[in-house]
XYZ file of C-alpha atoms in Angstrom:
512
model
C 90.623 158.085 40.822
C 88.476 155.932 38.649
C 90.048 154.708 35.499
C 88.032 155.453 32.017
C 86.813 153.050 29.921
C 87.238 153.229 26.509
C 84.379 152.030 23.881
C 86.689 152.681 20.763
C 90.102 154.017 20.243
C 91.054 154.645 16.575
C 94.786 155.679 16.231
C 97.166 156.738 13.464
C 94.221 156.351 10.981
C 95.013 156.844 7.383
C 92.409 156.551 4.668
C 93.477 157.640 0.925
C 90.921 157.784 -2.317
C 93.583 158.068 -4.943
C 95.787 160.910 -4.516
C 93.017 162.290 -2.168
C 93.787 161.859 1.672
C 90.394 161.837 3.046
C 92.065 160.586 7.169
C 95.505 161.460 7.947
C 96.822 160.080 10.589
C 93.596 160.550 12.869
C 93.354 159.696 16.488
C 90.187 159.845 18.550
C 88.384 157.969 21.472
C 84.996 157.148 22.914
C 84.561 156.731 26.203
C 81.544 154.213 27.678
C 79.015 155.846 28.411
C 79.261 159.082 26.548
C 77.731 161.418 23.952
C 80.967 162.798 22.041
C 80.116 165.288 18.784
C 82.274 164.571 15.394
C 82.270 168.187 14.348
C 84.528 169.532 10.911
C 84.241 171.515 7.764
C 83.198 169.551 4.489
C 85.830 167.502 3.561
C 87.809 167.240 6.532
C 86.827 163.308 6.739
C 84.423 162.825 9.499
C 82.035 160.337 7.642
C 84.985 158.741 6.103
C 86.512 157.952 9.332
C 82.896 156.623 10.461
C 82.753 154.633 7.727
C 85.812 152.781 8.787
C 84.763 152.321 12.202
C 81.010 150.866 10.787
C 82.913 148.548 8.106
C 81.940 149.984 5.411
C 85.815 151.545 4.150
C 89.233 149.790 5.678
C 91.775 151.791 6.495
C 95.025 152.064 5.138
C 96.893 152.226 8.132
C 96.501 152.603 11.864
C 94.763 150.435 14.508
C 91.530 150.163 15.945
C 90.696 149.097 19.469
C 87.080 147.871 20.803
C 86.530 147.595 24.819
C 90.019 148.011 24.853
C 91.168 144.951 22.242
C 92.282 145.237 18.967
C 89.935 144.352 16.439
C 89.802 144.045 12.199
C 86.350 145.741 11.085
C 86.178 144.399 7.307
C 82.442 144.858 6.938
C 79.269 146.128 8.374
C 78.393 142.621 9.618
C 81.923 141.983 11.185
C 81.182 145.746 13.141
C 77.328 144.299 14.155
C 79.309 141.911 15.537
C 81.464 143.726 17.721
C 78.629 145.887 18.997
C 78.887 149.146 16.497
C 75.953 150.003 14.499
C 75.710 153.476 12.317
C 72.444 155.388 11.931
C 73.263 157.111 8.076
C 71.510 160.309 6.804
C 69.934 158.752 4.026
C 67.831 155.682 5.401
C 68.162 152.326 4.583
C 64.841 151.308 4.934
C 62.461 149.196 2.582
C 59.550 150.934 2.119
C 56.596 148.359 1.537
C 58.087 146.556 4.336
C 56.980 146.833 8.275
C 58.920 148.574 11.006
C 59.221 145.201 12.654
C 59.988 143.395 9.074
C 62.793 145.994 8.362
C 64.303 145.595 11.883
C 64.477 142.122 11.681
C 65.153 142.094 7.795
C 68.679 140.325 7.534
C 69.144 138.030 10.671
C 69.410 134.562 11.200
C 66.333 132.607 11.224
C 65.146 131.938 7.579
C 62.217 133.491 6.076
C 59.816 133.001 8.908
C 58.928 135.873 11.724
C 58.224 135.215 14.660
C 55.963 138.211 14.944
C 54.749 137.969 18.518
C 58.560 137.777 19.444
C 59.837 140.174 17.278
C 57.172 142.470 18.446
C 57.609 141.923 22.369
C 61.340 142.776 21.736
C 60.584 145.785 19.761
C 58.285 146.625 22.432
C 60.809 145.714 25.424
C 63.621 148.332 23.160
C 61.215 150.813 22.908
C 59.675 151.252 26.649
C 63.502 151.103 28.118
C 65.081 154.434 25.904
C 61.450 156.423 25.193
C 60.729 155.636 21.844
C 57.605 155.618 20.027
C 57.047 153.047 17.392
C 53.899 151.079 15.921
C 56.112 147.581 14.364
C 53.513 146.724 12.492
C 52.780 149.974 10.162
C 54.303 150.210 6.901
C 57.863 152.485 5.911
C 56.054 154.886 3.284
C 53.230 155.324 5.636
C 55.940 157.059 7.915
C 57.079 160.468 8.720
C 60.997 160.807 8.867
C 61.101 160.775 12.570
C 59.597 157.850 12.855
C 61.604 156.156 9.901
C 64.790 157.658 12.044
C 63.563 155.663 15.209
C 63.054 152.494 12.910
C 66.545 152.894 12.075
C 68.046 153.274 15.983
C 65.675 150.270 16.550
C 67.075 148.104 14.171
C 71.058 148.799 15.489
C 69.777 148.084 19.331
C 67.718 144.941 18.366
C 70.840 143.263 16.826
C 72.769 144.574 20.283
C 74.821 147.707 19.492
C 76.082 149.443 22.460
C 78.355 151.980 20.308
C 75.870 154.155 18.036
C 77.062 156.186 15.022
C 74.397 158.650 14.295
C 75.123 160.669 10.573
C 73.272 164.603 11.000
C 70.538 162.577 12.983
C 68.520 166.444 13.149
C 68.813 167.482 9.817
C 64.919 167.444 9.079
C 63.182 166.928 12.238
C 61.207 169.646 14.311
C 62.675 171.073 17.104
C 60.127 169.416 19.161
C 61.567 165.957 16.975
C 64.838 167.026 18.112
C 64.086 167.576 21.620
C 62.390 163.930 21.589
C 65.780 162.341 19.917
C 68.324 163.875 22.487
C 65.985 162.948 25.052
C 66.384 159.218 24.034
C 70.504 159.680 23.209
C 70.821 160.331 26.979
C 68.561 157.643 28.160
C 70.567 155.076 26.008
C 73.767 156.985 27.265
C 72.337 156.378 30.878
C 72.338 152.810 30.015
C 76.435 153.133 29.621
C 75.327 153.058 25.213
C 78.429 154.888 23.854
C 77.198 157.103 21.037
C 79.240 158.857 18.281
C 77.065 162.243 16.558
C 78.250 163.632 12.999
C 76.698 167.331 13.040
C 76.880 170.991 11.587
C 74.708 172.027 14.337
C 76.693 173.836 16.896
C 73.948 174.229 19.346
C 73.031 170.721 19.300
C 76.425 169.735 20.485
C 76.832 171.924 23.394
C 72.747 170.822 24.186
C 73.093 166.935 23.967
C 77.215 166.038 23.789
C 79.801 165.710 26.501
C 82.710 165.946 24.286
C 83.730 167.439 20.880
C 86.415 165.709 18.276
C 87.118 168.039 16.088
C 88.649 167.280 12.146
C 90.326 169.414 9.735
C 91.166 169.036 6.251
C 91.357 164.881 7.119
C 93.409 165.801 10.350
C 92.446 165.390 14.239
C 93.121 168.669 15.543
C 91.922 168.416 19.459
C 88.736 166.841 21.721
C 87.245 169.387 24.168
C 84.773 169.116 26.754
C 81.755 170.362 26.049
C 80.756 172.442 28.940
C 84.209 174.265 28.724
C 83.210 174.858 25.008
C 81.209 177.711 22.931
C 79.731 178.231 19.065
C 82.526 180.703 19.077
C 85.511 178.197 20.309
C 83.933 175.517 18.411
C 83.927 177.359 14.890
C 87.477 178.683 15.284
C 88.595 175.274 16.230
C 87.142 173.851 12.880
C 87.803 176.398 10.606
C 91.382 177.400 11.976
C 90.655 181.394 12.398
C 88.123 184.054 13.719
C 84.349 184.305 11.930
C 81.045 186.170 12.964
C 78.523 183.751 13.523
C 75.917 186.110 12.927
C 73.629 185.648 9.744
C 72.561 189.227 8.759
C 68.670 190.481 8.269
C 69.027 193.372 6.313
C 66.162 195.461 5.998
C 64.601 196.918 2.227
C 62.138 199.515 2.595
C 60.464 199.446 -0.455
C 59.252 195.356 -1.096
C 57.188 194.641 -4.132
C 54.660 192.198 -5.475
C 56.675 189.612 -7.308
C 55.109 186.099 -7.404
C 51.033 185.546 -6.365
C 50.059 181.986 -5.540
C 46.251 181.581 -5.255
C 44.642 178.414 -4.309
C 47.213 176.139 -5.969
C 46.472 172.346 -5.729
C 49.200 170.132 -7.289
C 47.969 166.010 -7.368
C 50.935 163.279 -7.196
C 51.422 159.770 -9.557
C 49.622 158.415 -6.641
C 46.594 160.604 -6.909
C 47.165 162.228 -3.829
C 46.897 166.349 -3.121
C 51.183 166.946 -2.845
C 49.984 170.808 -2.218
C 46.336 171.689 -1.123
C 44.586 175.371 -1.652
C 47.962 176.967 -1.350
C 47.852 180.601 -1.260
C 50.635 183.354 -0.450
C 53.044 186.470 -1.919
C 56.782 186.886 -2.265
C 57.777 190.240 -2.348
C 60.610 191.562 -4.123
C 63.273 193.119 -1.620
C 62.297 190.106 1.368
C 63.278 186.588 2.092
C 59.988 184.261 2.540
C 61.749 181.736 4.274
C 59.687 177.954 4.034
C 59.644 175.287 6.733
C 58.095 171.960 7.084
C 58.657 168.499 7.743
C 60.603 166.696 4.948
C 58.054 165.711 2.197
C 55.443 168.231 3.032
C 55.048 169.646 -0.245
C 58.271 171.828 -0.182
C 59.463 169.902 -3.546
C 56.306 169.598 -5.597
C 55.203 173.570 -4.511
C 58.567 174.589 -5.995
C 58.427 172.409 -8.949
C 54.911 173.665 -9.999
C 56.332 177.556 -9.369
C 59.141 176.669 -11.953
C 56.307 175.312 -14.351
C 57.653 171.515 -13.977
C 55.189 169.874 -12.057
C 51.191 169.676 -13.124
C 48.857 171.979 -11.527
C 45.521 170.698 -11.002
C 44.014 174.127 -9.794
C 44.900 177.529 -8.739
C 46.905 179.854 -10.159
C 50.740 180.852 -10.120
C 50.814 184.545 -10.987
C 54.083 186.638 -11.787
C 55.306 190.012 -12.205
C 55.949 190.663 -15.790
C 56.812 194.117 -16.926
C 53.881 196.142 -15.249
C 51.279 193.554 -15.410
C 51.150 189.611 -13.742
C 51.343 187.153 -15.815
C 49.640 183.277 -14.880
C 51.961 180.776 -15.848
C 49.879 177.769 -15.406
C 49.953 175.190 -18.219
C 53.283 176.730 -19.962
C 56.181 174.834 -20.625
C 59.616 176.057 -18.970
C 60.470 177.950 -22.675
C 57.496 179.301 -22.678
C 57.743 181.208 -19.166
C 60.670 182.731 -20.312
C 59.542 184.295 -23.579
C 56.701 186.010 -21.458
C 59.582 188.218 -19.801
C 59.882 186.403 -16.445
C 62.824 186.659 -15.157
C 62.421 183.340 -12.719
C 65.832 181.336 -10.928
C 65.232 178.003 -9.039
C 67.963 175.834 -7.384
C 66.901 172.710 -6.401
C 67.470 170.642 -3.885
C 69.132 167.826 -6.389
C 72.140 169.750 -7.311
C 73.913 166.811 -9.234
C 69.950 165.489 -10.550
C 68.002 168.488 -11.988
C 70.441 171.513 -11.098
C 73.907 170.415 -13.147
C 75.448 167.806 -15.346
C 77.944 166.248 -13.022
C 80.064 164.944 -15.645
C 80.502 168.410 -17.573
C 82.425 171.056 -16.343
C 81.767 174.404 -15.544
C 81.507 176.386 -18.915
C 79.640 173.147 -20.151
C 76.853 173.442 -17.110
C 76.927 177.328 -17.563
C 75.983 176.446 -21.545
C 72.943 174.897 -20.184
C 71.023 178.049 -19.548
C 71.815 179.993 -22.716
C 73.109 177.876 -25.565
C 69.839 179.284 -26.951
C 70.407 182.212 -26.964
C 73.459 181.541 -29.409
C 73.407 183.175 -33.266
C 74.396 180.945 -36.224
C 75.742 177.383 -35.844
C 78.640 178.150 -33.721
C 78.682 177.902 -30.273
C 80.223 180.926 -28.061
C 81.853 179.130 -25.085
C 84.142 182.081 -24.372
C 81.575 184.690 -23.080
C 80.452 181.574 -20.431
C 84.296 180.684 -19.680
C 84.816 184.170 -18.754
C 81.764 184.046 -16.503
C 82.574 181.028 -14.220
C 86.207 182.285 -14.027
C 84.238 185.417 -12.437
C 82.040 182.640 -10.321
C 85.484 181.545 -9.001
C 87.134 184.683 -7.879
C 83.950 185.736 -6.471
C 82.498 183.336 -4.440
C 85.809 181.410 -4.201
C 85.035 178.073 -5.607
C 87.667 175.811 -4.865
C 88.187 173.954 -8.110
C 91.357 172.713 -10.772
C 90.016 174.777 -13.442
C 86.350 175.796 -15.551
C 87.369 172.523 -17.510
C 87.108 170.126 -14.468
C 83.597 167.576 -13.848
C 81.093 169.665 -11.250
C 80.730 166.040 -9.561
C 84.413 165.930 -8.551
C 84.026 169.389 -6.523
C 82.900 169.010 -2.934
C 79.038 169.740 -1.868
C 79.861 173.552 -1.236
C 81.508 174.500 -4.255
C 78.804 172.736 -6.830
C 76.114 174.241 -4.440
C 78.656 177.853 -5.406
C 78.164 176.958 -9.229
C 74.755 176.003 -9.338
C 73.435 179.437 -7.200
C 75.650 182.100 -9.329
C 75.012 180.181 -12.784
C 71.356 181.431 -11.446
C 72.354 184.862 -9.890
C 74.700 185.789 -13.289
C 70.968 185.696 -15.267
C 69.624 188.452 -13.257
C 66.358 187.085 -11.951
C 63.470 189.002 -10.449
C 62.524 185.765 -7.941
C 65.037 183.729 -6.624
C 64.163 180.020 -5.449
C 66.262 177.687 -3.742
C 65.352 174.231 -1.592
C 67.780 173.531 1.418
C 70.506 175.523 -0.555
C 72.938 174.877 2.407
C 72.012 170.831 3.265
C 75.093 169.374 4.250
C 77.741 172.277 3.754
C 80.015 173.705 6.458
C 79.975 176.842 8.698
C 82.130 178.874 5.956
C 80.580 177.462 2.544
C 76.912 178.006 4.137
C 77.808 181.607 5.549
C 78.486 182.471 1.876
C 75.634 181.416 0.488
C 73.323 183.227 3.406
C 75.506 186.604 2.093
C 74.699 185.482 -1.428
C 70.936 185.414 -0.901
C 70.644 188.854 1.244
C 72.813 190.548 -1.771
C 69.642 189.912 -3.650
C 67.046 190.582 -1.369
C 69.058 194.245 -1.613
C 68.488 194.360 -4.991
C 64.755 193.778 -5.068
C 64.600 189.959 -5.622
C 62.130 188.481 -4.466
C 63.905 185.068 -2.522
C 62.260 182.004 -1.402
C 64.346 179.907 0.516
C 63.888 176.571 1.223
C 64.601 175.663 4.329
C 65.279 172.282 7.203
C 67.695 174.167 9.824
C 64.896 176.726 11.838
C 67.254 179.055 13.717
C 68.974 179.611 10.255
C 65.044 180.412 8.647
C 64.350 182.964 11.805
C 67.557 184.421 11.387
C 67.608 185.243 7.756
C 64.080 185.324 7.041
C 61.463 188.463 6.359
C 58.577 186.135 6.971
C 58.221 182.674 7.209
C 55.376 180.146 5.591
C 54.560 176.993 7.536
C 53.774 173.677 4.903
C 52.110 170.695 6.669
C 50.824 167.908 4.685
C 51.086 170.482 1.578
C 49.074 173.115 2.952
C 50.147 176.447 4.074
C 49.616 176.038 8.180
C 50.310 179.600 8.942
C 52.723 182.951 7.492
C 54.650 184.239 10.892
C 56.908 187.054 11.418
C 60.128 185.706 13.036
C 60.632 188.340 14.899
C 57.401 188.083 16.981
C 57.137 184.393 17.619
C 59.369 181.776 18.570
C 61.256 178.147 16.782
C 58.390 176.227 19.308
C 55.885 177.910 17.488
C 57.040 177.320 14.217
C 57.661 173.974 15.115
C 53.805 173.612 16.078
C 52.863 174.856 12.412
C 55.175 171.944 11.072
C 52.730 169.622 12.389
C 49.477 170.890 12.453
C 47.661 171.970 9.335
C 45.229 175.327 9.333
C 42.276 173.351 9.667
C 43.697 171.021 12.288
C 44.151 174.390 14.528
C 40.567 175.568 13.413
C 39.234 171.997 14.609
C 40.945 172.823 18.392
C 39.196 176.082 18.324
């Protein structure tokens, strides 16, 4: 029987922050040549315990062993060296630089490229794993997947044959995806070991051949992945039994809430972020939104909320009986017409809540206005987010403790019912579930369809397409800020949404 080789073996590691233990006593391996999934609940320490491995933490305790020798991993560079290079979910790339300049950005050799070189090996990387790359066009010129492949580029250029890739899918197309895992198995082909940190349960049983599995900072069990299901997987993460269906329910009576007509909204730059957008949100439906990261998602939102410049169109909502354009108000202003609007962006600790007040401070926020005399009332709002915590179970000291020391989940659970508690009549929220686990993003999903039954009208946001044809009435398509086509997700497929993603309406008219 052959013997297995071992790219990394981490065991007994123990990583505190404090009086936090973010790795206790963790234990895991990665074979050569191997795909193996890092799956677990917020929290539970999976980027943490990457981090060590990549240089970037050191652990406490516990030993770490490369090709089968013990090694000391003090920095990034001192991992480089020993072959391990992490791909993280926010890039580090430099935007005015090339794809060849930020690949080579940081070795030996002075300030002089060798272009021609640089280029041939670029070249040489990308013909032997599939990947598509022009070296010598510029970062902000590039769409994320691209920027992603910059990224992979630069870890195999300085030799890395063990990859740690950080939610490597989280806003790429299917088709994007499809391209990616077809790469992670040519490099696996070429005996590349390759660690993947994901919430995506059908990614790992698609592209991994084992599953480590974290909880609460602990190693709980590896499984192979063809002996493996979503079902077994969730369980195994979450410790008991949950549906993994994300329910449609159905309102019969839907009505006209928001009306966007032609709406054109121009950048610093000068450039059209949204072009001759036009659609309805109903009240009682969830008009799910998809498109490529930095499609117009952001700016479209923005305008809706009346904080972002409109250069044209009109954003018309239901007020009383009659519509109401809201073009050229002020925030204030919107609200004294009677419109009854909620948004939760996508920057929960930028725009969405103070991080360094607490609850009742963040709850203040939205109605400290609304306050008679000089005297503020903070215990109408205490009693509130002491209602917010029962309810949607925020996991939290107290109302008196910072939102930015609570965990993704639970300041995504303050932000969205500080919203829901004011009633509104349209509901916006942008990638309200980015980077939360199965059980914190199953509550929000419930949390949005409770309004849809009450007549909202929600607009969701969304990177993750199986959740958006799950949960959504109908979804809109943005490419390159303009609306690329309205589908029914019931009568057409993720590959065809995925098309939309990519081709704009007059793109598709142009093929006709």
């Amino acid at each position: 029987m052959e013997q297995i080789q071992y790219a990394v073996e981490m065991q007994g590691i123990t990583k505190t922050f404090g009086k936090t233990v973010a790795n206790n006593n963790v234990c895991l391996s990665l074979r050569k040549g191997e795909i193996l999934a890092l799956l677990g609940e917020n929290g539970s320490g999976k980027t943490t315990l990457m981090n060590m491995l990549s240089g970037i933490y050191f652990p406490d305790s516990g030993e770490i062993r490369i090709h089968g020798e013990p090694v000391t991993i003090r920095s990034p560079k001192e991992a480089f060296d020993l072959g391990i290079g992490m791909i993280h979910q926010h890039f580090k790339l430099v935007d005015v630089l090339t794809a060849a300049e930020n690949i080579v950005l940081g070795l030996p050799g002075g300030i002089e490229l060798d272009r021609k070189k640089a280029a041939a090996r670029i070249s040489e990387i990308s013909g032997k794993y599939g990947f598509e790359i022009e070296p010598n066009k510029k970062i902000y010129n590039m769409a994320v997947s691209e920027k992603q492949t910059v990224e992979i580029i630069k870890v195999l250029y300085r030799g890395a044959d063990i990859l740690i890739l950080d939610e490597p899918t989280a806003v790429l197309t299917p088709q994007e995806t499809k391209k990616l895992f077809d790469v992670l198995r040519a490099m696996k082909a070429d005996g590349k070991s390759i660690i993947i940190i994901t919430h995506k349960l059908h990614e790992v049983l698609d592209v991994s051949d084992r599953v480590a599995i974290l909880r609460k900072g602990e190693y709980i069990c590896t499984i192979e992945t063809k002996e493996a299901n979503q079902q077994s997987l969730t369980e195994a993460m979450v410790g008991r039994s949950i549906s993994l269906e994300i329910a449609r329910p159905q309102v019969e009576e839907k009505t006209e809430m928001l009306k966007v007509e032609n709406l054109t909204c121009i950048n610093a730059e000068g450039v059209a972020a949204v072009k001759n957008a036009s659609f309805t949100a109903y009240g009682g439906e969830i008009l799910g939104v998809a498109g490529v990261a930095g499609s117009g998602q952001k700016e479209l939102c923005e305008a809706i909320a009346g904080l972002y410049h409109v250069a044209e169109g009109s954003i018309r909502f239901k007020a009383g009986e009659a519509f109401e354009n809201i073009v050229g108000l002020k925030v204030n202003e919107i609200f004294k017409k009677g419109i009854s609007l909620a948004f939760v962006p996508e920057d929960r600790l930028g725009m969405g809540l103070v991080g360094s007040l607490d609850m009742v401070d963040n709850m203040l926020i939205r109605s400290y206005k609304d306050n008679k005399g000089i005297f503020v009332d903070r215990r109408t709002p205490k009693k509130v987010c002491e209602e917010l915590i029962d309810s949607l179970e925020i996991v939290t000291p107290g109302t008196s403790t910072p939102v930015r020391r609570l965990s993704g989940g639970n300041v995504q659970k303050v932000l969205l019912g500080r919203e829901i508690h004011y009633n509104p009549r349209v509901l916006m929220v942008s990638y309200p579930v980015r980077g939360l686990d199965i059980n914190s993003s199953y509550k929000i999903y419930d949390l949005l369809n409770e309004q849809k039954k009450k007549g909202v009208a929600v607009i969701f946001v969304g990177e993750d397409l199986d959740v958006l044809m799950e949960i959504s009435d109908r979804i809109m398509v943005i490419c390159g800020g303009e609306v690329s086509g309205i589908v029914d997700p019931k009568a057409c497929t993720k590959e065809d949404v995925g098309l939309l993603m990519v081709r704009t309406g007059r793109e598709k008219e142009a093929e006709a």
